[in-house]
PDB file of C-alpha atoms in Angstrom:
ATOM      1  CA  MET Q  74    -237.603  84.548  86.728  1.00  0.00           C
ATOM      2  CA  SER Q  75    -241.271  84.267  87.621  1.00  0.00           C
ATOM      3  CA  THR Q  76    -242.705  85.494  90.911  1.00  0.00           C
ATOM      4  CA  SER Q  77    -243.676  81.926  91.755  1.00  0.00           C
ATOM      5  CA  ARG Q  78    -240.071  80.816  91.487  1.00  0.00           C
ATOM      6  CA  ARG Q  79    -238.826  83.707  93.595  1.00  0.00           C
ATOM      7  CA  ASP Q  80    -241.385  82.825  96.254  1.00  0.00           C
ATOM      8  CA  PHE Q  81    -240.429  79.173  96.043  1.00  0.00           C
ATOM      9  CA  LEU Q  82    -236.720  79.822  96.429  1.00  0.00           C
ATOM     10  CA  LYS Q  83    -237.304  82.195  99.313  1.00  0.00           C
ATOM     11  CA  SER Q  84    -239.710  80.122 101.357  1.00  0.00           C
ATOM     12  CA  ALA Q  85    -239.185  76.489 100.411  1.00  0.00           C
ATOM     13  CA  ALA Q  86    -238.334  74.210 103.255  1.00  0.00           C
ATOM     14  CA  LEU Q  87    -237.493  71.422 100.871  1.00  0.00           C
ATOM     15  CA  LEU Q  88    -233.923  70.633 100.049  1.00  0.00           C
ATOM     16  CA  SER Q  89    -231.988  68.749  97.503  1.00  0.00           C
ATOM     17  CA  ALA Q  90    -228.715  66.918  97.145  1.00  0.00           C
ATOM     18  CA  GLY Q  91    -227.496  63.694  95.692  1.00  0.00           C
ATOM     19  CA  ALA Q  92    -225.185  60.801  95.163  1.00  0.00           C
ATOM     20  CA  LEU Q  93    -221.712  60.923  93.657  1.00  0.00           C
ATOM     21  CA  VAL Q  94    -220.957  59.314  90.338  1.00  0.00           C
ATOM     22  CA  SER Q  95    -218.089  59.676  87.913  1.00  0.00           C
ATOM     23  CA  PRO Q  96    -219.307  61.435  84.752  1.00  0.00           C
ATOM     24  CA  THR Q  97    -218.756  59.849  81.398  1.00  0.00           C
ATOM     25  CA  LEU Q  98    -215.612  61.221  79.794  1.00  0.00           C
ATOM     26  CA  LEU Q  99    -216.252  63.521  76.881  1.00  0.00           C
ATOM     27  CA  SER Q 100    -214.478  63.102  73.598  1.00  0.00           C
ATOM     28  CA  ALA Q 101    -214.217  65.041  70.383  1.00  0.00           C
ATOM     29  CA  ALA Q 102    -216.266  62.381  68.618  1.00  0.00           C
ATOM     30  CA  ASN Q 103    -218.853  62.198  71.408  1.00  0.00           C
ATOM     31  CA  PRO Q 104    -218.836  65.564  73.194  1.00  0.00           C
ATOM     32  CA  VAL Q 105    -222.010  64.881  75.183  1.00  0.00           C
ATOM     33  CA  PRO Q 106    -222.155  61.928  77.584  1.00  0.00           C
ATOM     34  CA  LYS Q 107    -224.875  59.395  76.839  1.00  0.00           C
ATOM     35  CA  SER Q 108    -224.852  57.782  80.267  1.00  0.00           C
ATOM     36  CA  TYR Q 109    -227.151  60.394  81.791  1.00  0.00           C
ATOM     37  CA  ILE Q 110    -229.669  63.090  80.982  1.00  0.00           C
ATOM     38  CA  GLY Q 111    -230.437  65.407  83.872  1.00  0.00           C
ATOM     39  CA  LEU Q 112    -233.566  67.133  85.156  1.00  0.00           C
ATOM     40  CA  GLN Q 113    -233.709  70.207  87.379  1.00  0.00           C
ATOM     41  CA  LEU Q 114    -236.242  69.256  90.059  1.00  0.00           C
ATOM     42  CA  TYR Q 115    -237.826  72.709  90.104  1.00  0.00           C
ATOM     43  CA  THR Q 116    -239.657  71.552  86.985  1.00  0.00           C
ATOM     44  CA  VAL Q 117    -241.582  69.009  89.090  1.00  0.00           C
ATOM     45  CA  ARG Q 118    -241.541  70.996  92.329  1.00  0.00           C
ATOM     46  CA  GLU Q 119    -245.144  70.348  93.368  1.00  0.00           C
ATOM     47  CA  ALA Q 120    -244.785  66.596  92.892  1.00  0.00           C
ATOM     48  CA  MET Q 121    -241.509  66.614  94.843  1.00  0.00           C
ATOM     49  CA  GLN Q 122    -243.232  68.364  97.735  1.00  0.00           C
ATOM     50  CA  LYS Q 123    -246.038  65.807  97.866  1.00  0.00           C
ATOM     51  CA  ASP Q 124    -244.183  62.573  97.108  1.00  0.00           C
ATOM     52  CA  PRO Q 125    -240.420  62.828  96.611  1.00  0.00           C
ATOM     53  CA  ALA Q 126    -239.799  59.073  96.443  1.00  0.00           C
ATOM     54  CA  GLY Q 127    -242.572  58.456  93.932  1.00  0.00           C
ATOM     55  CA  THR Q 128    -241.573  61.471  91.866  1.00  0.00           C
ATOM     56  CA  LEU Q 129    -237.944  60.386  91.653  1.00  0.00           C
ATOM     57  CA  ALA Q 130    -239.043  56.931  90.526  1.00  0.00           C
ATOM     58  CA  ARG Q 131    -241.271  58.475  87.870  1.00  0.00           C
ATOM     59  CA  ILE Q 132    -238.409  60.654  86.613  1.00  0.00           C
ATOM     60  CA  ALA Q 133    -236.145  57.621  86.332  1.00  0.00           C
ATOM     61  CA  LYS Q 134    -238.819  55.683  84.472  1.00  0.00           C
ATOM     62  CA  LEU Q 135    -238.914  58.421  81.823  1.00  0.00           C
ATOM     63  CA  GLY Q 136    -235.218  57.844  81.183  1.00  0.00           C
ATOM     64  CA  TYR Q 137    -233.562  60.587  83.221  1.00  0.00           C
ATOM     65  CA  THR Q 138    -230.554  59.365  85.147  1.00  0.00           C
ATOM     66  CA  SER Q 139    -229.465  62.510  87.010  1.00  0.00           C
ATOM     67  CA  VAL Q 140    -231.267  65.324  88.768  1.00  0.00           C
ATOM     68  CA  GLU Q 141    -230.385  68.719  90.191  1.00  0.00           C
ATOM     69  CA  GLY Q 142    -231.836  70.013  93.424  1.00  0.00           C
ATOM     70  CA  ALA Q 143    -234.001  73.110  93.407  1.00  0.00           C
ATOM     71  CA  THR Q 144    -233.000  74.724  96.689  1.00  0.00           C
ATOM     72  CA  TYR Q 145    -231.492  74.285 100.115  1.00  0.00           C
ATOM     73  CA  THR Q 146    -233.084  76.728 102.512  1.00  0.00           C
ATOM     74  CA  GLY Q 147    -235.531  76.420 105.344  1.00  0.00           C
ATOM     75  CA  SER Q 148    -235.580  72.938 106.841  1.00  0.00           C
ATOM     76  CA  GLN Q 149    -231.982  72.187 105.796  1.00  0.00           C
ATOM     77  CA  LYS Q 150    -232.931  68.667 104.873  1.00  0.00           C
ATOM     78  CA  PHE Q 151    -233.040  67.075 101.459  1.00  0.00           C
ATOM     79  CA  TYR Q 152    -236.701  66.970 100.534  1.00  0.00           C
ATOM     80  CA  GLY Q 153    -237.501  66.172 104.151  1.00  0.00           C
ATOM     81  CA  MET Q 154    -234.675  63.655 104.506  1.00  0.00           C
ATOM     82  CA  GLU Q 155    -231.260  63.697 106.122  1.00  0.00           C
ATOM     83  CA  PRO Q 156    -228.312  63.597 103.668  1.00  0.00           C
ATOM     84  CA  ALA Q 157    -227.612  59.860 103.942  1.00  0.00           C
ATOM     85  CA  ALA Q 158    -231.285  58.956 103.714  1.00  0.00           C
ATOM     86  CA  PHE Q 159    -231.817  61.060 100.617  1.00  0.00           C
ATOM     87  CA  ALA Q 160    -228.715  59.644  98.965  1.00  0.00           C
ATOM     88  CA  LYS Q 161    -230.089  56.167  99.665  1.00  0.00           C
ATOM     89  CA  GLN Q 162    -233.420  57.131  98.100  1.00  0.00           C
ATOM     90  CA  LEU Q 163    -231.657  58.342  94.972  1.00  0.00           C
ATOM     91  CA  LYS Q 164    -229.658  55.143  94.732  1.00  0.00           C
ATOM     92  CA  GLN Q 165    -232.795  53.041  95.029  1.00  0.00           C
ATOM     93  CA  THR Q 166    -234.259  54.811  91.995  1.00  0.00           C
ATOM     94  CA  GLY Q 167    -231.042  54.623  89.987  1.00  0.00           C
ATOM     95  CA  LEU Q 168    -230.568  58.397  89.980  1.00  0.00           C
ATOM     96  CA  ILE Q 169    -227.620  60.602  90.891  1.00  0.00           C
ATOM     97  CA  MET Q 170    -227.729  64.195  92.049  1.00  0.00           C
ATOM     98  CA  PRO Q 171    -224.346  65.761  91.322  1.00  0.00           C
ATOM     99  CA  SER Q 172    -225.585  69.348  91.629  1.00  0.00           C
ATOM    100  CA  SER Q 173    -227.892  71.377  93.846  1.00  0.00           C
ATOM    101  CA  HIS Q 174    -229.058  74.991  94.037  1.00  0.00           C
ATOM    102  CA  TYR Q 175    -228.499  77.395  96.932  1.00  0.00           C
ATOM    103  CA  ARG Q 176    -229.176  81.036  97.754  1.00  0.00           C
ATOM    104  CA  LEU Q 177    -226.842  83.910  98.623  1.00  0.00           C
ATOM    105  CA  GLY Q 178    -228.714  84.853 101.778  1.00  0.00           C
ATOM    106  CA  GLU Q 179    -228.569  88.663 101.898  1.00  0.00           C
ATOM    107  CA  GLU Q 180    -232.324  88.883 102.346  1.00  0.00           C
ATOM    108  CA  GLN Q 181    -233.963  87.935 105.619  1.00  0.00           C
ATOM    109  CA  ASP Q 182    -237.136  85.966 106.299  1.00  0.00           C
ATOM    110  CA  LYS Q 183    -239.349  87.666 108.879  1.00  0.00           C
ATOM    111  CA  GLY Q 184    -236.332  89.544 110.189  1.00  0.00           C
ATOM    112  CA  GLN Q 185    -234.186  86.444 110.519  1.00  0.00           C
ATOM    113  CA  PRO Q 186    -231.254  85.306 108.344  1.00  0.00           C
ATOM    114  CA  VAL Q 187    -232.071  82.393 106.064  1.00  0.00           C
ATOM    115  CA  GLN Q 188    -229.923  79.433 107.024  1.00  0.00           C
ATOM    116  CA  GLY Q 189    -228.323  77.094 104.533  1.00  0.00           C
ATOM    117  CA  THR Q 190    -227.238  80.029 102.367  1.00  0.00           C
ATOM    118  CA  MET Q 191    -223.779  81.240 101.403  1.00  0.00           C
ATOM    119  CA  LEU Q 192    -223.898  83.959 104.042  1.00  0.00           C
ATOM    120  CA  HIS Q 193    -225.613  82.026 106.834  1.00  0.00           C
ATOM    121  CA  GLY Q 194    -224.963  78.426 107.775  1.00  0.00           C
ATOM    122  CA  TRP Q 195    -222.744  77.701 104.783  1.00  0.00           C
ATOM    123  CA  ASP Q 196    -220.466  75.344 106.707  1.00  0.00           C
ATOM    124  CA  LYS Q 197    -223.385  73.046 107.488  1.00  0.00           C
ATOM    125  CA  ALA Q 198    -224.714  73.320 103.947  1.00  0.00           C
ATOM    126  CA  VAL Q 199    -221.347  72.260 102.524  1.00  0.00           C
ATOM    127  CA  ASP Q 200    -220.964  69.436 105.032  1.00  0.00           C
ATOM    128  CA  ASP Q 201    -224.458  68.162 104.239  1.00  0.00           C
ATOM    129  CA  ALA Q 202    -223.804  68.379 100.510  1.00  0.00           C
ATOM    130  CA  ALA Q 203    -220.568  66.453 100.850  1.00  0.00           C
ATOM    131  CA  GLN Q 204    -222.264  63.747 102.900  1.00  0.00           C
ATOM    132  CA  ALA Q 205    -224.968  63.385 100.273  1.00  0.00           C
ATOM    133  CA  GLY Q 206    -222.505  63.278  97.378  1.00  0.00           C
ATOM    134  CA  VAL Q 207    -223.178  66.673  95.784  1.00  0.00           C
ATOM    135  CA  LYS Q 208    -220.230  67.777  93.639  1.00  0.00           C
ATOM    136  CA  TYR Q 209    -221.504  71.179  92.481  1.00  0.00           C
ATOM    137  CA  MET Q 210    -223.145  73.754  94.749  1.00  0.00           C
ATOM    138  CA  VAL Q 211    -224.767  76.456  92.656  1.00  0.00           C
ATOM    139  CA  CYS Q 212    -225.770  80.020  93.512  1.00  0.00           C
ATOM    140  CA  ALA Q 213    -229.241  79.818  92.018  1.00  0.00           C
ATOM    141  CA  TYR Q 214    -230.587  83.349  91.867  1.00  0.00           C
ATOM    142  CA  LEU Q 215    -230.124  86.894  93.099  1.00  0.00           C
ATOM    143  CA  SER Q 216    -233.192  88.739  94.293  1.00  0.00           C
ATOM    144  CA  GLU Q 217    -233.486  92.346  93.119  1.00  0.00           C
ATOM    145  CA  ALA Q 218    -232.220  93.515  96.509  1.00  0.00           C
ATOM    146  CA  GLU Q 219    -229.130  91.332  96.114  1.00  0.00           C
ATOM    147  CA  ARG Q 220    -228.075  92.821  92.773  1.00  0.00           C
ATOM    148  CA  GLY Q 221    -227.430  96.538  93.064  1.00  0.00           C
ATOM    149  CA  ASN Q 222    -224.670  98.365  91.219  1.00  0.00           C
ATOM    150  CA  LEU Q 223    -221.306  97.165  89.925  1.00  0.00           C
ATOM    151  CA  ASP Q 224    -219.684  97.605  93.330  1.00  0.00           C
ATOM    152  CA  HIS Q 225    -222.296  95.278  94.776  1.00  0.00           C
ATOM    153  CA  TYR Q 226    -221.465  92.693  92.111  1.00  0.00           C
ATOM    154  CA  LYS Q 227    -217.792  93.045  93.016  1.00  0.00           C
ATOM    155  CA  LEU Q 228    -218.732  92.416  96.651  1.00  0.00           C
ATOM    156  CA  LEU Q 229    -220.679  89.397  95.453  1.00  0.00           C
ATOM    157  CA  ALA Q 230    -217.573  88.163  93.624  1.00  0.00           C
ATOM    158  CA  ASP Q 231    -215.598  88.341  96.878  1.00  0.00           C
ATOM    159  CA  ARG Q 232    -218.326  86.422  98.669  1.00  0.00           C
ATOM    160  CA  LEU Q 233    -218.415  83.793  95.934  1.00  0.00           C
ATOM    161  CA  ASN Q 234    -214.650  83.353  96.156  1.00  0.00           C
ATOM    162  CA  LYS Q 235    -214.941  82.840  99.906  1.00  0.00           C
ATOM    163  CA  ALA Q 236    -217.828  80.389  99.539  1.00  0.00           C
ATOM    164  CA  GLY Q 237    -215.894  78.613  96.794  1.00  0.00           C
ATOM    165  CA  GLU Q 238    -212.889  78.173  99.080  1.00  0.00           C
ATOM    166  CA  ARG Q 239    -215.088  76.443 101.643  1.00  0.00           C
ATOM    167  CA  CYS Q 240    -216.524  74.210  98.918  1.00  0.00           C
ATOM    168  CA  LYS Q 241    -213.060  73.332  97.638  1.00  0.00           C
ATOM    169  CA  LYS Q 242    -212.018  72.057 101.058  1.00  0.00           C
ATOM    170  CA  ALA Q 243    -214.886  69.563 100.817  1.00  0.00           C
ATOM    171  CA  GLY Q 244    -214.066  68.529  97.255  1.00  0.00           C
ATOM    172  CA  ILE Q 245    -217.004  70.488  95.849  1.00  0.00           C
ATOM    173  CA  GLN Q 246    -217.077  73.035  93.016  1.00  0.00           C
ATOM    174  CA  LEU Q 247    -219.042  76.264  93.447  1.00  0.00           C
ATOM    175  CA  CYS Q 248    -220.952  77.552  90.410  1.00  0.00           C
ATOM    176  CA  TYR Q 249    -223.172  80.507  89.544  1.00  0.00           C
ATOM    177  CA  HIS Q 250    -226.443  80.127  87.627  1.00  0.00           C
ATOM    178  CA  ASN Q 251    -227.455  83.060  85.425  1.00  0.00           C
ATOM    179  CA  HIS Q 252    -230.745  84.565  84.408  1.00  0.00           C
ATOM    180  CA  ASP Q 253    -231.075  87.482  81.990  1.00  0.00           C
ATOM    181  CA  PHE Q 254    -230.380  90.411  84.331  1.00  0.00           C
ATOM    182  CA  GLU Q 255    -226.657  89.589  84.579  1.00  0.00           C
ATOM    183  CA  PHE Q 256    -226.379  90.568  80.901  1.00  0.00           C
ATOM    184  CA  MET Q 257    -228.035  93.969  81.322  1.00  0.00           C
ATOM    185  CA  PRO Q 258    -225.305  96.672  81.258  1.00  0.00           C
ATOM    186  CA  LEU Q 259    -224.532  98.585  84.431  1.00  0.00           C
ATOM    187  CA  GLU Q 260    -222.201 101.568  84.246  1.00  0.00           C
ATOM    188  CA  GLY Q 261    -220.976 100.352  80.867  1.00  0.00           C
ATOM    189  CA  GLN Q 262    -220.243  96.782  81.966  1.00  0.00           C
ATOM    190  CA  MET Q 263    -222.187  93.535  82.156  1.00  0.00           C
ATOM    191  CA  PRO Q 264    -222.476  92.044  85.656  1.00  0.00           C
ATOM    192  CA  PHE Q 265    -221.847  88.610  84.111  1.00  0.00           C
ATOM    193  CA  ASP Q 266    -218.443  89.784  82.877  1.00  0.00           C
ATOM    194  CA  VAL Q 267    -217.674  91.265  86.288  1.00  0.00           C
ATOM    195  CA  LEU Q 268    -218.471  87.983  88.020  1.00  0.00           C
ATOM    196  CA  LEU Q 269    -216.239  86.073  85.625  1.00  0.00           C
ATOM    197  CA  SER Q 270    -213.312  88.472  85.850  1.00  0.00           C
ATOM    198  CA  ALA Q 271    -213.479  89.223  89.587  1.00  0.00           C
ATOM    199  CA  THR Q 272    -213.669  85.606  90.744  1.00  0.00           C
ATOM    200  CA  ASP Q 273    -211.002  82.920  90.809  1.00  0.00           C
ATOM    201  CA  LYS Q 274    -211.628  80.652  87.808  1.00  0.00           C
ATOM    202  CA  ASP Q 275    -210.899  77.604  89.948  1.00  0.00           C
ATOM    203  CA  LEU Q 276    -213.153  78.658  92.826  1.00  0.00           C
ATOM    204  CA  LEU Q 277    -216.162  79.703  90.732  1.00  0.00           C
ATOM    205  CA  LYS Q 278    -217.467  78.209  87.536  1.00  0.00           C
ATOM    206  CA  MET Q 279    -220.725  78.808  85.734  1.00  0.00           C
ATOM    207  CA  GLU Q 280    -223.936  76.942  85.166  1.00  0.00           C
ATOM    208  CA  LEU Q 281    -225.081  78.524  81.919  1.00  0.00           C
ATOM    209  CA  ASP Q 282    -228.836  78.692  81.512  1.00  0.00           C
ATOM    210  CA  LEU Q 283    -229.100  78.490  77.741  1.00  0.00           C
ATOM    211  CA  TYR Q 284    -232.607  79.958  77.661  1.00  0.00           C
ATOM    212  CA  TRP Q 285    -231.881  83.029  79.761  1.00  0.00           C
ATOM    213  CA  ALA Q 286    -228.575  83.736  78.036  1.00  0.00           C
ATOM    214  CA  THR Q 287    -230.215  83.473  74.613  1.00  0.00           C
ATOM    215  CA  LYS Q 288    -233.170  85.619  75.673  1.00  0.00           C
ATOM    216  CA  ALA Q 289    -230.696  88.267  76.837  1.00  0.00           C
ATOM    217  CA  GLY Q 290    -229.173  88.362  73.344  1.00  0.00           C
ATOM    218  CA  GLN Q 291    -226.072  86.336  74.176  1.00  0.00           C
ATOM    219  CA  ASP Q 292    -224.558  83.536  72.098  1.00  0.00           C
ATOM    220  CA  PRO Q 293    -223.690  80.592  74.374  1.00  0.00           C
ATOM    221  CA  VAL Q 294    -221.050  79.389  71.904  1.00  0.00           C
ATOM    222  CA  ALA Q 295    -219.295  82.767  72.020  1.00  0.00           C
ATOM    223  CA  LEU Q 296    -219.332  82.644  75.817  1.00  0.00           C
ATOM    224  CA  PHE Q 297    -217.789  79.169  75.766  1.00  0.00           C
ATOM    225  CA  GLN Q 298    -215.073  80.291  73.389  1.00  0.00           C
ATOM    226  CA  LYS Q 299    -214.282  83.410  75.410  1.00  0.00           C
ATOM    227  CA  HIS Q 300    -214.188  81.559  78.743  1.00  0.00           C
ATOM    228  CA  SER Q 301    -213.159  78.035  77.773  1.00  0.00           C
ATOM    229  CA  GLY Q 302    -213.685  75.417  80.440  1.00  0.00           C
ATOM    230  CA  ARG Q 303    -215.682  77.683  82.753  1.00  0.00           C
ATOM    231  CA  PHE Q 304    -219.117  76.117  82.085  1.00  0.00           C
ATOM    232  CA  PRO Q 305    -219.293  72.569  83.511  1.00  0.00           C
ATOM    233  CA  LEU Q 306    -223.057  72.774  84.031  1.00  0.00           C
ATOM    234  CA  TRP Q 307    -225.859  73.778  81.661  1.00  0.00           C
ATOM    235  CA  HIS Q 308    -229.585  74.314  81.971  1.00  0.00           C
ATOM    236  CA  VAL Q 309    -231.212  73.059  78.795  1.00  0.00           C
ATOM    237  CA  LYS Q 310    -234.524  74.798  78.221  1.00  0.00           C
ATOM    238  CA  ASP Q 311    -236.062  76.016  74.996  1.00  0.00           C
ATOM    239  CA  MET Q 312    -237.677  79.322  73.989  1.00  0.00           C
ATOM    240  CA  ASP Q 313    -240.888  79.405  71.996  1.00  0.00           C
ATOM    241  CA  ASN Q 314    -241.299  81.333  68.766  1.00  0.00           C
ATOM    242  CA  THR Q 315    -243.730  83.943  70.077  1.00  0.00           C
ATOM    243  CA  PRO Q 316    -243.352  87.617  70.994  1.00  0.00           C
ATOM    244  CA  LYS Q 317    -243.259  86.578  74.663  1.00  0.00           C
ATOM    245  CA  ARG Q 318    -240.391  84.122  74.021  1.00  0.00           C
ATOM    246  CA  ASP Q 319    -241.617  81.890  76.803  1.00  0.00           C
ATOM    247  CA  PHE Q 320    -240.427  78.500  78.059  1.00  0.00           C
ATOM    248  CA  THR Q 321    -241.172  75.432  75.966  1.00  0.00           C
ATOM    249  CA  GLU Q 322    -240.123  71.803  75.647  1.00  0.00           C
ATOM    250  CA  VAL Q 323    -236.624  71.124  74.325  1.00  0.00           C
ATOM    251  CA  GLY Q 324    -236.825  70.856  70.553  1.00  0.00           C
ATOM    252  CA  SER Q 325    -240.093  72.779  70.313  1.00  0.00           C
ATOM    253  CA  GLY Q 326    -238.523  76.236  70.240  1.00  0.00           C
ATOM    254  CA  VAL Q 327    -235.947  78.343  68.458  1.00  0.00           C
ATOM    255  CA  ILE Q 328    -232.683  77.548  70.283  1.00  0.00           C
ATOM    256  CA  ASP Q 329    -230.143  75.703  68.142  1.00  0.00           C
ATOM    257  CA  PHE Q 330    -229.093  73.043  70.624  1.00  0.00           C
ATOM    258  CA  LYS Q 331    -227.114  71.009  68.077  1.00  0.00           C
ATOM    259  CA  ARG Q 332    -224.790  73.969  67.531  1.00  0.00           C
ATOM    260  CA  ILE Q 333    -224.430  74.530  71.273  1.00  0.00           C
ATOM    261  CA  PHE Q 334    -223.909  70.885  72.199  1.00  0.00           C
ATOM    262  CA  ALA Q 335    -221.190  70.612  69.572  1.00  0.00           C
ATOM    263  CA  GLN Q 336    -219.144  72.947  71.814  1.00  0.00           C
ATOM    264  CA  ALA Q 337    -219.457  70.800  74.948  1.00  0.00           C
ATOM    265  CA  ASN Q 338    -215.709  70.245  75.179  1.00  0.00           C
ATOM    266  CA  THR Q 339    -214.944  73.949  74.777  1.00  0.00           C
ATOM    267  CA  ALA Q 340    -217.425  74.758  77.533  1.00  0.00           C
ATOM    268  CA  GLY Q 341    -216.017  72.099  79.838  1.00  0.00           C
ATOM    269  CA  LEU Q 342    -219.426  70.425  80.148  1.00  0.00           C
ATOM    270  CA  LYS Q 343    -219.815  67.771  82.830  1.00  0.00           C
ATOM    271  CA  TYR Q 344    -223.584  67.696  83.483  1.00  0.00           C
ATOM    272  CA  PHE Q 345    -226.657  69.236  81.884  1.00  0.00           C
ATOM    273  CA  PHE Q 346    -230.188  69.498  83.241  1.00  0.00           C
ATOM    274  CA  VAL Q 347    -233.479  69.943  81.451  1.00  0.00           C
ATOM    275  CA  GLU Q 348    -235.565  72.651  83.074  1.00  0.00           C
ATOM    276  CA  GLN Q 349    -238.935  74.116  82.198  1.00  0.00           C
ATOM    277  CA  ASP Q 350    -240.061  76.685  84.744  1.00  0.00           C
ATOM    278  CA  GLN Q 351    -243.659  76.601  83.554  1.00  0.00           C
ATOM    279  CA  THR Q 352    -245.463  73.965  81.514  1.00  0.00           C
ATOM    280  CA  PRO Q 353    -248.775  74.140  79.612  1.00  0.00           C
ATOM    281  CA  GLY Q 354    -250.045  70.969  81.285  1.00  0.00           C
ATOM    282  CA  SER Q 355    -248.482  68.240  83.367  1.00  0.00           C
ATOM    283  CA  PRO Q 356    -244.746  68.842  83.792  1.00  0.00           C
ATOM    284  CA  PHE Q 357    -244.241  65.105  83.282  1.00  0.00           C
ATOM    285  CA  ASP Q 358    -245.692  65.378  79.775  1.00  0.00           C
ATOM    286  CA  SER Q 359    -243.291  68.222  79.029  1.00  0.00           C
ATOM    287  CA  ILE Q 360    -240.187  66.518  80.382  1.00  0.00           C
ATOM    288  CA  GLN Q 361    -241.082  63.390  78.429  1.00  0.00           C
ATOM    289  CA  LYS Q 362    -241.182  65.440  75.195  1.00  0.00           C
ATOM    290  CA  SER Q 363    -237.849  67.057  76.080  1.00  0.00           C
ATOM    291  CA  ILE Q 364    -235.998  63.831  76.788  1.00  0.00           C
ATOM    292  CA  ALA Q 365    -237.365  62.221  73.637  1.00  0.00           C
ATOM    293  CA  HIS Q 366    -235.922  65.062  71.556  1.00  0.00           C
ATOM    294  CA  ILE Q 367    -232.599  64.986  73.400  1.00  0.00           C
ATOM    295  CA  LYS Q 368    -232.188  61.260  72.905  1.00  0.00           C
ATOM    296  CA  ARG Q 369    -233.186  61.544  69.256  1.00  0.00           C
ATOM    297  CA  THR Q 370    -230.971  64.462  68.260  1.00  0.00           C
ATOM    298  CA  LEU Q 371    -228.419  65.528  70.898  1.00  0.00           C
ATOM    299  CA  VAL Q 372    -226.820  62.498  72.601  1.00  0.00           C
TER     300      VAL Q 372
END
């Protein structure tokens, strides 16, 4: 994760949530729903800060029909709006937001706990999400201070179970979004495996970031097969064919998305979101290239 994203997640006062919709049922013949293609709003974060209504309309015009929020810390509003108002804005643009990102909250901001996180103000965060129609609340990222050793990951698992119980009471599913560090061995084990084994499979599911898992040397298909049904959310981002293995538009890199998407049923896929943390030019040009490839080859 880039420094800019860490700074954004830590300090952003913008929030995200969305409207409820029933996902298209998956089938063996059509494992990926065609009724929506999602975008993680971090990709267009600057535009969302300046003009959320106009940005959402522009996203919809490109053909995206669902979005995922980037964060919920700081102002505890949804991109400056109360839950009902933001849900109304989404509806006006024909978008849904079934999923939104949140932080753990171990770190403080200027000596004060960060509200709207799993450890501080979670009840309000869940209530706001439910009012706005969010169905998946996702632990977005662990700062370096929030990682630690295996015992710390086991503590995290307990906290995720507790947060997941609160979500369940509101009809919401808690998920965890990976980067690459969860696949780096600690004391002979991978933190990702610890999180899967030490959490209740009904209280915590995973949002698999296909780029970060691949960059860490993992095979998403093998993960799906080992933990069937545990991956209802995906981040779809591609990796370029350079020594840096940087972000690129979907279809422009080396990840075999056809092979991965063929295992949607095994994974338990419900929603997927295009994300490109950094773009060479306008993020709207990049997300247009990505959706064109997805529509042409994947759905």
